[in-house]
């Protein structure tokens, strides 16, 4: 079949089946040369139709089969980026996650190239409009219109007409989760109230939508997808790994440690709690790696949470290191003092020992003199001297013993201080300890 | 303890290339057939997601690891005279076969290294 014929067939099929309409939306997002984009279109069309054939055999209805086949391809814009990255791997990816119909603050421009359904031409959950305006033009366009009271679809259509882009609204997802639909009534929003605010937030407030059921949007090029937040969460599930080495150590045990468990529990409690209990989110800690399965939106929050914990942990570590460094300085200062004290005490002990020797000699001399004296008066005087010398000797012995005890205590103090220095050095970073 | 590797789920890009080249070594295939083969051989434990498969096939084609050809097919549901659609077939090239052999070798060495850490594993044989 020639390219022209296939284009004609494609154009004809666009008018009647959802796969072709999905491809019509998808292919421009590729932003690839026509021939290359055409080949990708053909291949994906074959994939989708073959898949639908299989699902029909399994007993699904055709709408169900088509929906499942398209959903399996993943988020449209992400898929397009995957193809584009093959061709332009060096180019930075442009992933705009922006609020729906952001009226850009100061410039009061519509910050998206989003559009809304043209209900008369397409069914729900299909591409709703193909505006002719280019995304660049839409981005520069000031909304500048009042949004009158009416249906949600009408309100969005008004916005669409003021901008110009392609739109894909997942109406059924709204109906399933919150009962919101095309006919849901929306109050008037004067243009003057749109200064610097987000229409998405206003609509969510008017419709009473919040949390998983809140209105959410993804923008890629000139395509706008509108769906409940939990819809995007489901299809944007990704698994990311986070390095926890700085928190859990280089080679933590493979079992969940108390620290790892506390980190995981804290994460579950602080970041989107319902995702880990009611949703498909999962956290697995393996050694120093934490794998988190969560929507891209939540991965950013997880990364932020981990960064905060790391920052606090590192701050605590720094405080502890500073304290240890101060303690190290203190004990390093006390060591020379103790060593000097030991020197003094040792010298004093040596002097006392000399004194003791002298005293011992004197005592022996007096005993000899006492024994050799014949005169009773002299013997009595020698005996008195001997008694005083013995008392002096005893006091010197006591002094020696006290000094010996003091020296032993000082030596113990030095040993303790040296041990403390070694302990603190082990706590400190090797480089820091070495520098001290 | 449940490990991420033991959990059935999407095939990573790294493993996807090895699996795809291995399947193509058995014979030509088209994209959807590759996803079905991965699912059926692993009892549904592994999924080769289209968002991984098709961009990867484009990359393999650009690298000359696979060659491609087109076939016109018709849906089982379509009428006899309805226009067909185009199916893209992939065939492993000589370069692709060499890449596969290198990847298998690297994969086996990596697996051996990991196994050497498991209870009952041996550290021998990882220095090759």
mmCIF file with all atom_site columns, N, CA, C and O in Angstrom, chain A residues 286-309:
data_model
loop_
_atom_site.group_PDB
_atom_site.id
_atom_site.type_symbol
_atom_site.label_atom_id
_atom_site.label_alt_id
_atom_site.label_comp_id
_atom_site.label_asym_id
_atom_site.label_entity_id
_atom_site.label_seq_id
_atom_site.pdbx_PDB_ins_code
_atom_site.Cartn_x
_atom_site.Cartn_y
_atom_site.Cartn_z
_atom_site.occupancy
_atom_site.B_iso_or_equiv
_atom_site.pdbx_formal_charge
_atom_site.auth_seq_id
_atom_site.auth_comp_id
_atom_site.auth_asym_id
_atom_site.auth_atom_id
_atom_site.pdbx_PDB_model_num
ATOM 1  N N  . UNK A 1 286 ? 16.957 -2.582 50.643 1.00 0.00 ? 286 UNK A N  1
ATOM 2  C CA . UNK A 1 286 ? 17.829 -3.738 50.459 1.00 0.00 ? 286 UNK A CA 1
ATOM 3  C C  . UNK A 1 286 ? 19.260 -3.241 50.651 1.00 0.00 ? 286 UNK A C  1
ATOM 4  O O  . UNK A 1 286 ? 19.795 -2.548 49.797 1.00 0.00 ? 286 UNK A O  1
ATOM 5  N N  . UNK A 1 287 ? 19.843 -3.612 51.798 1.00 0.00 ? 287 UNK A N  1
ATOM 6  C CA . UNK A 1 287 ? 21.177 -3.082 52.067 1.00 0.00 ? 287 UNK A CA 1
ATOM 7  C C  . UNK A 1 287 ? 21.105 -1.572 52.191 1.00 0.00 ? 287 UNK A C  1
ATOM 8  O O  . UNK A 1 287 ? 20.275 -1.037 52.918 1.00 0.00 ? 287 UNK A O  1
ATOM 9  N N  . UNK A 1 288 ? 21.944 -0.891 51.456 1.00 0.00 ? 288 UNK A N  1
ATOM 10 C CA . UNK A 1 288 ? 21.948 0.572  51.532 1.00 0.00 ? 288 UNK A CA 1
ATOM 11 C C  . UNK A 1 288 ? 21.131 1.196  50.396 1.00 0.00 ? 288 UNK A C  1
ATOM 12 O O  . UNK A 1 288 ? 21.212 2.387  50.155 1.00 0.00 ? 288 UNK A O  1
ATOM 13 N N  . UNK A 1 289 ? 20.369 0.385  49.697 1.00 0.00 ? 289 UNK A N  1
ATOM 14 C CA . UNK A 1 289 ? 19.536 0.902  48.606 1.00 0.00 ? 289 UNK A CA 1
ATOM 15 C C  . UNK A 1 289 ? 18.062 0.813  48.982 1.00 0.00 ? 289 UNK A C  1
ATOM 16 O O  . UNK A 1 289 ? 17.622 -0.186 49.553 1.00 0.00 ? 289 UNK A O  1
ATOM 17 N N  . UNK A 1 290 ? 17.338 1.862  48.673 1.00 0.00 ? 290 UNK A N  1
ATOM 18 C CA . UNK A 1 290 ? 15.901 1.831  48.883 1.00 0.00 ? 290 UNK A CA 1
ATOM 19 C C  . UNK A 1 290 ? 15.219 1.987  47.524 1.00 0.00 ? 290 UNK A C  1
ATOM 20 O O  . UNK A 1 290 ? 15.462 2.964  46.819 1.00 0.00 ? 290 UNK A O  1
ATOM 21 N N  . UNK A 1 291 ? 14.421 1.000  47.166 1.00 0.00 ? 291 UNK A N  1
ATOM 22 C CA . UNK A 1 291 ? 13.667 1.079  45.914 1.00 0.00 ? 291 UNK A CA 1
ATOM 23 C C  . UNK A 1 291 ? 12.253 1.528  46.254 1.00 0.00 ? 291 UNK A C  1
ATOM 24 O O  . UNK A 1 291 ? 11.619 0.978  47.160 1.00 0.00 ? 291 UNK A O  1
ATOM 25 N N  . UNK A 1 292 ? 11.788 2.538  45.554 1.00 0.00 ? 292 UNK A N  1
ATOM 26 C CA . UNK A 1 292 ? 10.453 3.077  45.817 1.00 0.00 ? 292 UNK A CA 1
ATOM 27 C C  . UNK A 1 292 ? 9.643  3.021  44.531 1.00 0.00 ? 292 UNK A C  1
ATOM 28 O O  . UNK A 1 292 ? 10.067 3.544  43.497 1.00 0.00 ? 292 UNK A O  1
ATOM 29 N N  . UNK A 1 293 ? 8.513  2.337  44.605 1.00 0.00 ? 293 UNK A N  1
ATOM 30 C CA . UNK A 1 293 ? 7.590  2.327  43.471 1.00 0.00 ? 293 UNK A CA 1
ATOM 31 C C  . UNK A 1 293 ? 6.467  3.312  43.785 1.00 0.00 ? 293 UNK A C  1
ATOM 32 O O  . UNK A 1 293 ? 5.738  3.142  44.766 1.00 0.00 ? 293 UNK A O  1
ATOM 33 N N  . UNK A 1 294 ? 6.413  4.350  42.993 1.00 0.00 ? 294 UNK A N  1
ATOM 34 C CA . UNK A 1 294 ? 5.443  5.416  43.253 1.00 0.00 ? 294 UNK A CA 1
ATOM 35 C C  . UNK A 1 294 ? 5.307  6.257  41.988 1.00 0.00 ? 294 UNK A C  1
ATOM 36 O O  . UNK A 1 294 ? 6.159  6.182  41.095 1.00 0.00 ? 294 UNK A O  1
ATOM 37 N N  . UNK A 1 295 ? 4.236  7.067  41.901 1.00 0.00 ? 295 UNK A N  1
ATOM 38 C CA . UNK A 1 295 ? 4.118  7.961  40.746 1.00 0.00 ? 295 UNK A CA 1
ATOM 39 C C  . UNK A 1 295 ? 5.278  8.954  40.732 1.00 0.00 ? 295 UNK A C  1
ATOM 40 O O  . UNK A 1 295 ? 5.841  9.274  41.783 1.00 0.00 ? 295 UNK A O  1
ATOM 41 N N  . UNK A 1 296 ? 5.587  9.435  39.537 1.00 0.00 ? 296 UNK A N  1
ATOM 42 C CA . UNK A 1 296 ? 6.669  10.409 39.386 1.00 0.00 ? 296 UNK A CA 1
ATOM 43 C C  . UNK A 1 296 ? 6.469  11.584 40.343 1.00 0.00 ? 296 UNK A C  1
ATOM 44 O O  . UNK A 1 296 ? 7.410  12.074 40.952 1.00 0.00 ? 296 UNK A O  1
ATOM 45 N N  . UNK A 1 297 ? 5.203  12.013 40.447 1.00 0.00 ? 297 UNK A N  1
ATOM 46 C CA . UNK A 1 297 ? 4.867  13.140 41.330 1.00 0.00 ? 297 UNK A CA 1
ATOM 47 C C  . UNK A 1 297 ? 5.328  12.880 42.766 1.00 0.00 ? 297 UNK A C  1
ATOM 48 O O  . UNK A 1 297 ? 5.850  13.768 43.440 1.00 0.00 ? 297 UNK A O  1
ATOM 49 N N  . UNK A 1 298 ? 5.141  11.648 43.210 1.00 0.00 ? 298 UNK A N  1
ATOM 50 C CA . UNK A 1 298 ? 5.489  11.313 44.599 1.00 0.00 ? 298 UNK A CA 1
ATOM 51 C C  . UNK A 1 298 ? 6.994  11.084 44.745 1.00 0.00 ? 298 UNK A C  1
ATOM 52 O O  . UNK A 1 298 ? 7.557  11.337 45.803 1.00 0.00 ? 298 UNK A O  1
ATOM 53 N N  . UNK A 1 299 ? 7.639  10.631 43.663 1.00 0.00 ? 299 UNK A N  1
ATOM 54 C CA . UNK A 1 299 ? 9.080  10.379 43.746 1.00 0.00 ? 299 UNK A CA 1
ATOM 55 C C  . UNK A 1 299 ? 9.817  11.655 44.144 1.00 0.00 ? 299 UNK A C  1
ATOM 56 O O  . UNK A 1 299 ? 10.786 11.614 44.904 1.00 0.00 ? 299 UNK A O  1
ATOM 57 N N  . UNK A 1 300 ? 9.343  12.787 43.624 1.00 0.00 ? 300 UNK A N  1
ATOM 58 C CA . UNK A 1 300 ? 9.965  14.059 43.992 1.00 0.00 ? 300 UNK A CA 1
ATOM 59 C C  . UNK A 1 300 ? 9.830  14.321 45.489 1.00 0.00 ? 300 UNK A C  1
ATOM 60 O O  . UNK A 1 300 ? 10.759 14.790 46.142 1.00 0.00 ? 300 UNK A O  1
ATOM 61 N N  . UNK A 1 301 ? 8.646  13.980 46.034 1.00 0.00 ? 301 UNK A N  1
ATOM 62 C CA . UNK A 1 301 ? 8.421  14.179 47.466 1.00 0.00 ? 301 UNK A CA 1
ATOM 63 C C  . UNK A 1 301 ? 9.285  13.219 48.271 1.00 0.00 ? 301 UNK A C  1
ATOM 64 O O  . UNK A 1 301 ? 9.813  13.567 49.334 1.00 0.00 ? 301 UNK A O  1
ATOM 65 N N  . UNK A 1 302 ? 9.434  11.997 47.765 1.00 0.00 ? 302 UNK A N  1
ATOM 66 C CA . UNK A 1 302 ? 10.274 11.011 48.455 1.00 0.00 ? 302 UNK A CA 1
ATOM 67 C C  . UNK A 1 302 ? 11.718 11.514 48.487 1.00 0.00 ? 302 UNK A C  1
ATOM 68 O O  . UNK A 1 302 ? 12.376 11.494 49.528 1.00 0.00 ? 302 UNK A O  1
ATOM 69 N N  . UNK A 1 303 ? 12.177 11.992 47.318 1.00 0.00 ? 303 UNK A N  1
ATOM 70 C CA . UNK A 1 303 ? 13.557 12.480 47.237 1.00 0.00 ? 303 UNK A CA 1
ATOM 71 C C  . UNK A 1 303 ? 13.766 13.639 48.207 1.00 0.00 ? 303 UNK A C  1
ATOM 72 O O  . UNK A 1 303 ? 14.782 13.721 48.897 1.00 0.00 ? 303 UNK A O  1
ATOM 73 N N  . UNK A 1 304 ? 12.751 14.514 48.277 1.00 0.00 ? 304 UNK A N  1
ATOM 74 C CA . UNK A 1 304 ? 12.856 15.666 49.178 1.00 0.00 ? 304 UNK A CA 1
ATOM 75 C C  . UNK A 1 304 ? 12.902 15.210 50.634 1.00 0.00 ? 304 UNK A C  1
ATOM 76 O O  . UNK A 1 304 ? 13.684 15.716 51.437 1.00 0.00 ? 304 UNK A O  1
ATOM 77 N N  . UNK A 1 305 ? 12.059 14.216 50.960 1.00 0.00 ? 305 UNK A N  1
ATOM 78 C CA . UNK A 1 305 ? 12.030 13.697 52.330 1.00 0.00 ? 305 UNK A CA 1
ATOM 79 C C  . UNK A 1 305 ? 13.385 13.084 52.690 1.00 0.00 ? 305 UNK A C  1
ATOM 80 O O  . UNK A 1 305 ? 13.953 13.355 53.751 1.00 0.00 ? 305 UNK A O  1
ATOM 81 N N  . UNK A 1 306 ? 13.920 12.263 51.789 1.00 0.00 ? 306 UNK A N  1
ATOM 82 C CA . UNK A 1 306 ? 15.216 11.612 52.041 1.00 0.00 ? 306 UNK A CA 1
ATOM 83 C C  . UNK A 1 306 ? 16.301 12.680 52.209 1.00 0.00 ? 306 UNK A C  1
ATOM 84 O O  . UNK A 1 306 ? 17.148 12.592 53.095 1.00 0.00 ? 306 UNK A O  1
ATOM 85 N N  . UNK A 1 307 ? 16.243 13.695 51.342 1.00 0.00 ? 307 UNK A N  1
ATOM 86 C CA . UNK A 1 307 ? 17.254 14.757 51.436 1.00 0.00 ? 307 UNK A CA 1
ATOM 87 C C  . UNK A 1 307 ? 17.184 15.463 52.785 1.00 0.00 ? 307 UNK A C  1
ATOM 88 O O  . UNK A 1 307 ? 18.204 15.818 53.372 1.00 0.00 ? 307 UNK A O  1
ATOM 89 N N  . UNK A 1 308 ? 15.933 15.694 53.251 1.00 0.00 ? 308 UNK A N  1
ATOM 90 C CA . UNK A 1 308 ? 15.781 16.366 54.552 1.00 0.00 ? 308 UNK A CA 1
ATOM 91 C C  . UNK A 1 308 ? 16.367 15.509 55.673 1.00 0.00 ? 308 UNK A C  1
ATOM 92 O O  . UNK A 1 308 ? 17.062 15.995 56.548 1.00 0.00 ? 308 UNK A O  1
ATOM 93 N N  . UNK A 1 309 ? 16.049 14.195 55.618 1.00 0.00 ? 309 UNK A N  1
ATOM 94 C CA . UNK A 1 309 ? 16.570 13.290 56.651 1.00 0.00 ? 309 UNK A CA 1
ATOM 95 C C  . UNK A 1 309 ? 18.094 13.264 56.590 1.00 0.00 ? 309 UNK A C  1
ATOM 96 O O  . UNK A 1 309 ? 18.780 13.316 57.614 1.00 0.00 ? 309 UNK A O  1
#
